[in-house]
Coordinates of C-alpha atoms and ligand atoms in Angstrom, one line a residue:
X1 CA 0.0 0.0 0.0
X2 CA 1.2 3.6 -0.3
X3 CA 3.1 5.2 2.0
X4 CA 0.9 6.9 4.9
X5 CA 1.0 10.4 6.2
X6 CA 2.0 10.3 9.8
X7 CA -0.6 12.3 11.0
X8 CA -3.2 9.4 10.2
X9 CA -1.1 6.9 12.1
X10 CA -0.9 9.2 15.1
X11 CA -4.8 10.3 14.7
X12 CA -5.7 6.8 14.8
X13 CA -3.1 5.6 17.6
X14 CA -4.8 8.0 20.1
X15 CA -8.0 7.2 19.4
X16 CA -7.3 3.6 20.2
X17 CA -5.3 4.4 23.1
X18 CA -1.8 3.3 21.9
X19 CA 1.6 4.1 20.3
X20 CA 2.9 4.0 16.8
X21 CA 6.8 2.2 16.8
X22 CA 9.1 4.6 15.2
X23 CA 12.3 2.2 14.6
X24 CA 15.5 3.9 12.7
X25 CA 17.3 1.7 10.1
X26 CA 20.5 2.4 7.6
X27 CA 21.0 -0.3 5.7
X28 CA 18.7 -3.0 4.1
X29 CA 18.7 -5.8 6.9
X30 CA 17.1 -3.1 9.6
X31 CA 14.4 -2.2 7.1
X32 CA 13.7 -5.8 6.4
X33 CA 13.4 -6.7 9.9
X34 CA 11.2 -4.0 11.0
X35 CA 8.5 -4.1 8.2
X36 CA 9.1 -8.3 8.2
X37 CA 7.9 -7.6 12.1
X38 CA 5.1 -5.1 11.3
X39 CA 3.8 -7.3 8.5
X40 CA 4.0 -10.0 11.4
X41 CA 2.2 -7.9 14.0
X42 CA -0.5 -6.3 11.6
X43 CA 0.4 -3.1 13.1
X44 CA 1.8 0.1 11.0
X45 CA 5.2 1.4 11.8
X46 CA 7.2 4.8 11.0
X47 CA 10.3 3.5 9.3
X48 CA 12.4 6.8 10.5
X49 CA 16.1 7.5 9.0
X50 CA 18.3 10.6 10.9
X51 CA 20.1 12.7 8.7
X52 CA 23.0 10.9 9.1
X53 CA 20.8 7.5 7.9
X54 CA 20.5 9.6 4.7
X55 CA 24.3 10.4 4.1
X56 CA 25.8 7.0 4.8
X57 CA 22.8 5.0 2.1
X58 CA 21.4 7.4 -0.5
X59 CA 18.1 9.4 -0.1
X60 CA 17.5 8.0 -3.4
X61 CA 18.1 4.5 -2.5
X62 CA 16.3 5.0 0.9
X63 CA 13.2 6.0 -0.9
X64 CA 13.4 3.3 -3.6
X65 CA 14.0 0.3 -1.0
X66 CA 10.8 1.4 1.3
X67 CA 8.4 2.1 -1.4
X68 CA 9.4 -1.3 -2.7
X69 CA 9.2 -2.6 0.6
X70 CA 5.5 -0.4 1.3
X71 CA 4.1 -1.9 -2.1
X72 CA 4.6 -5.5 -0.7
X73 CA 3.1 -5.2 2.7
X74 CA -0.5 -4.5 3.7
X75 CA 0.9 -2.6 6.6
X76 CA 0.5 0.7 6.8
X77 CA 3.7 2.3 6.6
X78 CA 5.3 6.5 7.3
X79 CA 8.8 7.3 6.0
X80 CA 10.1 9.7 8.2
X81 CA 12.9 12.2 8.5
X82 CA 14.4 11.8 12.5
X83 CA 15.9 14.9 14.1
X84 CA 15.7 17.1 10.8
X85 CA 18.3 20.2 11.2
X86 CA 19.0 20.9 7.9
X87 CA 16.7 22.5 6.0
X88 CA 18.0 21.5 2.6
X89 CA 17.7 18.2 3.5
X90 CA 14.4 18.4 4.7
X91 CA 13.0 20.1 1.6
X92 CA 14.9 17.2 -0.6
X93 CA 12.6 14.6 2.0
X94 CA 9.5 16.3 0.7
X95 CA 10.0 16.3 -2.4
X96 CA 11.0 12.9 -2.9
X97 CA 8.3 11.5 -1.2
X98 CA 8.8 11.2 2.6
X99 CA 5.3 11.1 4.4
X100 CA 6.5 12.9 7.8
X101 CA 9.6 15.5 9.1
X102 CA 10.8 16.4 11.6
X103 CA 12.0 19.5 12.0
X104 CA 14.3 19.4 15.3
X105 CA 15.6 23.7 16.3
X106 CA 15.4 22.3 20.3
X107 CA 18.8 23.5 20.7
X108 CA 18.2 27.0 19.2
X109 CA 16.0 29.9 21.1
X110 CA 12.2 29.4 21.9
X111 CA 11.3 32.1 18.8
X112 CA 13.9 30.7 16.5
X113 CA 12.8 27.3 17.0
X114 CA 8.9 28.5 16.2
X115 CA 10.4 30.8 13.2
X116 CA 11.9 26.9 11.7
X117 CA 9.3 24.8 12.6
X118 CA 6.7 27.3 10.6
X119 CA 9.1 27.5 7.9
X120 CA 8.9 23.9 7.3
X121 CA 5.4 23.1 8.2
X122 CA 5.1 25.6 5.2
X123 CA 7.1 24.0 3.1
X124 CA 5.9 20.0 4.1
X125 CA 1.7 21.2 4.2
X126 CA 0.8 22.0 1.0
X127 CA 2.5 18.5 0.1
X128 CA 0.5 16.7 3.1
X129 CA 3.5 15.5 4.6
X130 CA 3.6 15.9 8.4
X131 CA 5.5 17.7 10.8
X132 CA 7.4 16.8 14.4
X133 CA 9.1 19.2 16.1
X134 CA 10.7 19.4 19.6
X135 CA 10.9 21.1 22.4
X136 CA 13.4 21.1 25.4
X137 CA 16.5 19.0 25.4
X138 CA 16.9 15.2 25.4
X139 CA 18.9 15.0 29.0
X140 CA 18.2 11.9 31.0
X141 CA 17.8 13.8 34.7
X142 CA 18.7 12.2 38.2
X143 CA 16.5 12.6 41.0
X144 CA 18.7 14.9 43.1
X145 CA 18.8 17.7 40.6
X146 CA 17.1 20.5 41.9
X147 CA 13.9 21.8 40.5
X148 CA 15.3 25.1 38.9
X149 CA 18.2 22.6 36.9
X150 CA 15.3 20.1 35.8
X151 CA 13.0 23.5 34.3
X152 CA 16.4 24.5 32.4
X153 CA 16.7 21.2 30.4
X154 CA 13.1 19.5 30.4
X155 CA 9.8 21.1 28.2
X156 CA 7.6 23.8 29.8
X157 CA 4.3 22.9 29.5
X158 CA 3.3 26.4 29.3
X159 CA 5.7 27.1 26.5
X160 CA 4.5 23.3 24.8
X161 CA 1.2 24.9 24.4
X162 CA 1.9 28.5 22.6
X163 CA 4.5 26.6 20.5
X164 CA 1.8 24.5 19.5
X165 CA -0.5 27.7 18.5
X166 CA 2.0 29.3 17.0
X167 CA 3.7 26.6 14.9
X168 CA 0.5 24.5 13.3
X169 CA 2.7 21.2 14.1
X170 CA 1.2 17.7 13.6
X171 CA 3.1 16.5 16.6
X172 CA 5.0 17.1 19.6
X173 CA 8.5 15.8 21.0
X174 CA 8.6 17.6 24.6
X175 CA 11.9 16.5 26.4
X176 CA 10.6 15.0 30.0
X177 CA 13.8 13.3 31.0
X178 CA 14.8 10.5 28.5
X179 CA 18.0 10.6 26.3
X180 CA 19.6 8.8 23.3
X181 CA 21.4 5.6 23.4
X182 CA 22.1 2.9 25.9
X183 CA 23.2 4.7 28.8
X184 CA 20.1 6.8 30.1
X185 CA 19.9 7.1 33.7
X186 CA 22.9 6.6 36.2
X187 CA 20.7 6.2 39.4
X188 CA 16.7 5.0 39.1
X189 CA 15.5 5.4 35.5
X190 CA 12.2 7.8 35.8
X191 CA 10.5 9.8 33.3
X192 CA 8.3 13.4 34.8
X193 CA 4.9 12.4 34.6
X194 CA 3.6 15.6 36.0
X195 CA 5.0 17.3 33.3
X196 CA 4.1 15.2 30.8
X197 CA 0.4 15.1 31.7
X198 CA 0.4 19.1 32.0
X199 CA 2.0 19.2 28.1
X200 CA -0.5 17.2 27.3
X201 CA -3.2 19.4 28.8
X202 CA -2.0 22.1 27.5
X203 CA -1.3 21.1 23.9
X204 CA -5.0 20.2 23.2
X205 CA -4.6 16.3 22.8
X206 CA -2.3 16.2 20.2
X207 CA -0.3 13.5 19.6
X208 CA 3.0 13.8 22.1
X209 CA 6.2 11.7 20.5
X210 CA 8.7 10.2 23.0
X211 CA 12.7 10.2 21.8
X212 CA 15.1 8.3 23.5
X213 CA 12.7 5.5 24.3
X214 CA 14.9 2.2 24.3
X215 CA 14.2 0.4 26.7
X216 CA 17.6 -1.7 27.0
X217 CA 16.3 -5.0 27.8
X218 CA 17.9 -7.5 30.0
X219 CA 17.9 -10.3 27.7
X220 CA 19.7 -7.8 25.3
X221 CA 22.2 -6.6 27.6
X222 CA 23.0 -10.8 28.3
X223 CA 23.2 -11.9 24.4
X224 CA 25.8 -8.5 23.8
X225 CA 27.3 -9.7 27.1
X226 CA 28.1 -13.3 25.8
X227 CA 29.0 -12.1 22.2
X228 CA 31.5 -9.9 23.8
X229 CA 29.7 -6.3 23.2
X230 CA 30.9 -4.0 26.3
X231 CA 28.1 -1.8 27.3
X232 CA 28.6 -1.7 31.2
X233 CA 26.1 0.3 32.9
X234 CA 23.6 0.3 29.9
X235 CA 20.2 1.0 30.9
X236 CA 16.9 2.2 29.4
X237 CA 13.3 3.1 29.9
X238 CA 11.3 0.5 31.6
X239 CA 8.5 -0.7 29.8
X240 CA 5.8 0.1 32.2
X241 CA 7.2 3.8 31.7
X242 CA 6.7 3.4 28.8
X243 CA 2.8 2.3 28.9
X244 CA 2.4 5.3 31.5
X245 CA 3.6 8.0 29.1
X246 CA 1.2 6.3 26.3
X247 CA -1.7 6.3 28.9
X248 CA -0.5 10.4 29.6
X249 CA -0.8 11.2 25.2
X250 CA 2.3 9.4 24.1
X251 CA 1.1 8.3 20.4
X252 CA 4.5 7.7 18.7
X253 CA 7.6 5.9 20.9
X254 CA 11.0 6.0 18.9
X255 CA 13.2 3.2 19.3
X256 CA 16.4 2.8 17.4
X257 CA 19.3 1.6 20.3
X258 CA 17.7 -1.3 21.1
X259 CA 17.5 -2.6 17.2
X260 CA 21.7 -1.9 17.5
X261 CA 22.0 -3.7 20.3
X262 CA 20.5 -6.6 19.0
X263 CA 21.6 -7.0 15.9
X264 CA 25.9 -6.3 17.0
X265 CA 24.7 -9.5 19.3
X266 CA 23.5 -11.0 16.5
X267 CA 26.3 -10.4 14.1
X268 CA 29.1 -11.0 17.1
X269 CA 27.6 -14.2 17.8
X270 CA 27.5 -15.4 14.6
X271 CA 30.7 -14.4 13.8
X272 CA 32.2 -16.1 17.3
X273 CA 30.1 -19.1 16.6
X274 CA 31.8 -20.0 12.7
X275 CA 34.8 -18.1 12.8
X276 CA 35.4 -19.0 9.0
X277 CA 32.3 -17.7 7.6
X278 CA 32.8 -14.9 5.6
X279 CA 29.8 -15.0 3.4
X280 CA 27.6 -12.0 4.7
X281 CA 23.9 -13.4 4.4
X282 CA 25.3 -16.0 7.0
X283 CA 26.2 -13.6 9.9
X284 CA 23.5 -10.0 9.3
X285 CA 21.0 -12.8 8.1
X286 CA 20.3 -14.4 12.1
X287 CA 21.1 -10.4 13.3
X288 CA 18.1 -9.4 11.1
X289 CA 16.0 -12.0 12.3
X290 CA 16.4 -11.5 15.8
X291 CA 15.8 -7.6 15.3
X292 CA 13.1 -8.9 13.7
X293 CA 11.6 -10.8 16.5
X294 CA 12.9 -7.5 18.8
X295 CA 10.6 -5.4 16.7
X296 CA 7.6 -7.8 16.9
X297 CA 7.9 -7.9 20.5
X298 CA 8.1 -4.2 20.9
X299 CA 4.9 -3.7 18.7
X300 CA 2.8 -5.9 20.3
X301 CA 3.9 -4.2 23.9
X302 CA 3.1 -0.5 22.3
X303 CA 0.1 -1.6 20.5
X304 CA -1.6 -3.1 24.0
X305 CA -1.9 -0.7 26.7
X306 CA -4.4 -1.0 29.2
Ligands
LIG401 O1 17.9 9.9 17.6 C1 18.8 9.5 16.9 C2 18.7 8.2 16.2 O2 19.0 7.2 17.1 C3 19.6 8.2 15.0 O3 20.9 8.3 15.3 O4 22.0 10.2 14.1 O5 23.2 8.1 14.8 O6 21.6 8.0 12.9 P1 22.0 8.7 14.2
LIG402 P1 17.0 5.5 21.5 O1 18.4 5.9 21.5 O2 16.5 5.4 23.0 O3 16.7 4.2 20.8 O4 16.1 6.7 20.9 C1 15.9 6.7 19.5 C2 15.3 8.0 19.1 O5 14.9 8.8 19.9 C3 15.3 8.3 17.6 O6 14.8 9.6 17.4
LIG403 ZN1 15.3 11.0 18.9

């Protein structure tokens, strides 16, 4: 089936009460695994590629392998651009065909960050494409900081709202507290709740997007472990956080560490396990799978809160 606006996705995902899986791949095997798990599930997915996903395979050959891959699967599918900072690059997304952006100015000034994100909901709109932005930076904040430190880094809610007026966004990442990659939290992992339910209020409903949502898995951590991947002190979101911040307006989680972790197991092990293979379908082929059955799982956990 075509490729789906995210907007539609999102719409749908908070009328029944659940999250879209955003899952970032680079290369062939990760977008193999993640639609191979949607198809599985039944369940639509946001195949999302950085800017950096774009550089190291080809816009043009990103675009060619997921409409192939979107023509073959009755899932709906979104191909969308992750932490957009370049607007060059995001009007070369529209135009070949992406079906959501996102524009990410967190780092610059509240009023330069509107000024980008109208620019590019005006350039993405008229095109139907749909547009993320962010707001507050993606720190992972210990308990002990003091309230003043946690307002400097974290979204205001008050701010979420007028950005949202001003802007004309399809969706909102407010910052509450997670980060990137696999080491998130040194002391008790914990997202602000209060804060996310009072962005929520204020921004009307719409669809809230969580970044840095890996949840690190045990299981994970124990097959990189016994590969020989060092990732001492790795630790995610919990997936019960996770399920609270869907219950609280969270309508699209993004998960691309997790996919890594799993599939450097995948290809260590293999590698460890026949150490004179050298044929590469027979050491990324058992790491796609098992990002494949990592994906599935994650789905079906995203796709069934209560
Ligand atoms: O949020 C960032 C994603 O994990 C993509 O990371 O810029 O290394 O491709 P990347
Ligand atoms: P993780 O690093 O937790 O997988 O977050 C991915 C993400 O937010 C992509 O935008
Ligand atoms: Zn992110």
């Amino acid at each position: 089936m075509p490729l789906v606006p995210g907007r539609e996705l999102l719409a749908e995902a908070r009328r029944g009460g659940y999250a879209v899986g955003a899952f970032n791949f680079n290369n062939l095997e990760f977008l193999q695994a993640i639609v191979g798990a949607a198809g599985d599930a039944g369940r639509p997915v946001f195949l999302a590629t950085s800017e950096g996903a774009i550089s190291y395979a080809g816009l043009e050959s990103v675009v060619a392998l997921v409409r192939a891959a979107a023509a073959a699967t009755p899932v709906p599918l979104c191909l969308h651009l992750d932490h957009g900072k370049n607007l060059d690059v995001i009007r070369r997304c529209i135009e070949f065909g992406y079906t959501s952006v996102m524009i990410d100015a967190s780092d610059l000034p509240f009023e330069e960050n509107v000024a980008k994100t109208r620019a590019v909901v005006e350039l993405a709109r008229p095109r139907g494409v749909s547009v993320e932005a962010e707001l507050g930076r993606l720190v992972g904040v210990e308990d002990e900081v003091s309230v003043a430190e946690r307002d400097a880094v974290l979204v205001d809610p008050e701010q979420a709202g007028e950005f949202v007026r001003l802007t004309g966004i399809d969706s909102l990442a407010p910052a509450v507290g997670t980060s990137h990659g696999a080491f998130k939290f040194k002391g008790e992992p914990k997202l602000d709740f209060d804060r996310l339910r009072l962005v929520a209020e204020r921004t009307g409903g719409l669809p809230l997007v969580l970044h840095g949502a890996s949840s690190v898995p045990d299981e994970v951590l124990a097959r990189c472990r016994d590969a020989g991947v060092e990732v001492p002190g790795a630790r995610g979101v919990p997936q019960d956080q996770l399920l609270e911040a869907i219950r609280l307006g969270v309508a699209k989680v993004n998960v691309d560490t997790d996919l890594r972790l799993e599939f450097v197991a995948g290809v260590r092990s293999a590698l460890n396990e026949h150490p004179s293979r050298f044929d590469p379908r027979e050491y990324l082929g058992p790491a796609r799978d098992a990002v494949r059955a990592l994906v599935g799982k994650r789905i079906r956990l995203l796709s069934n809160v209560k």
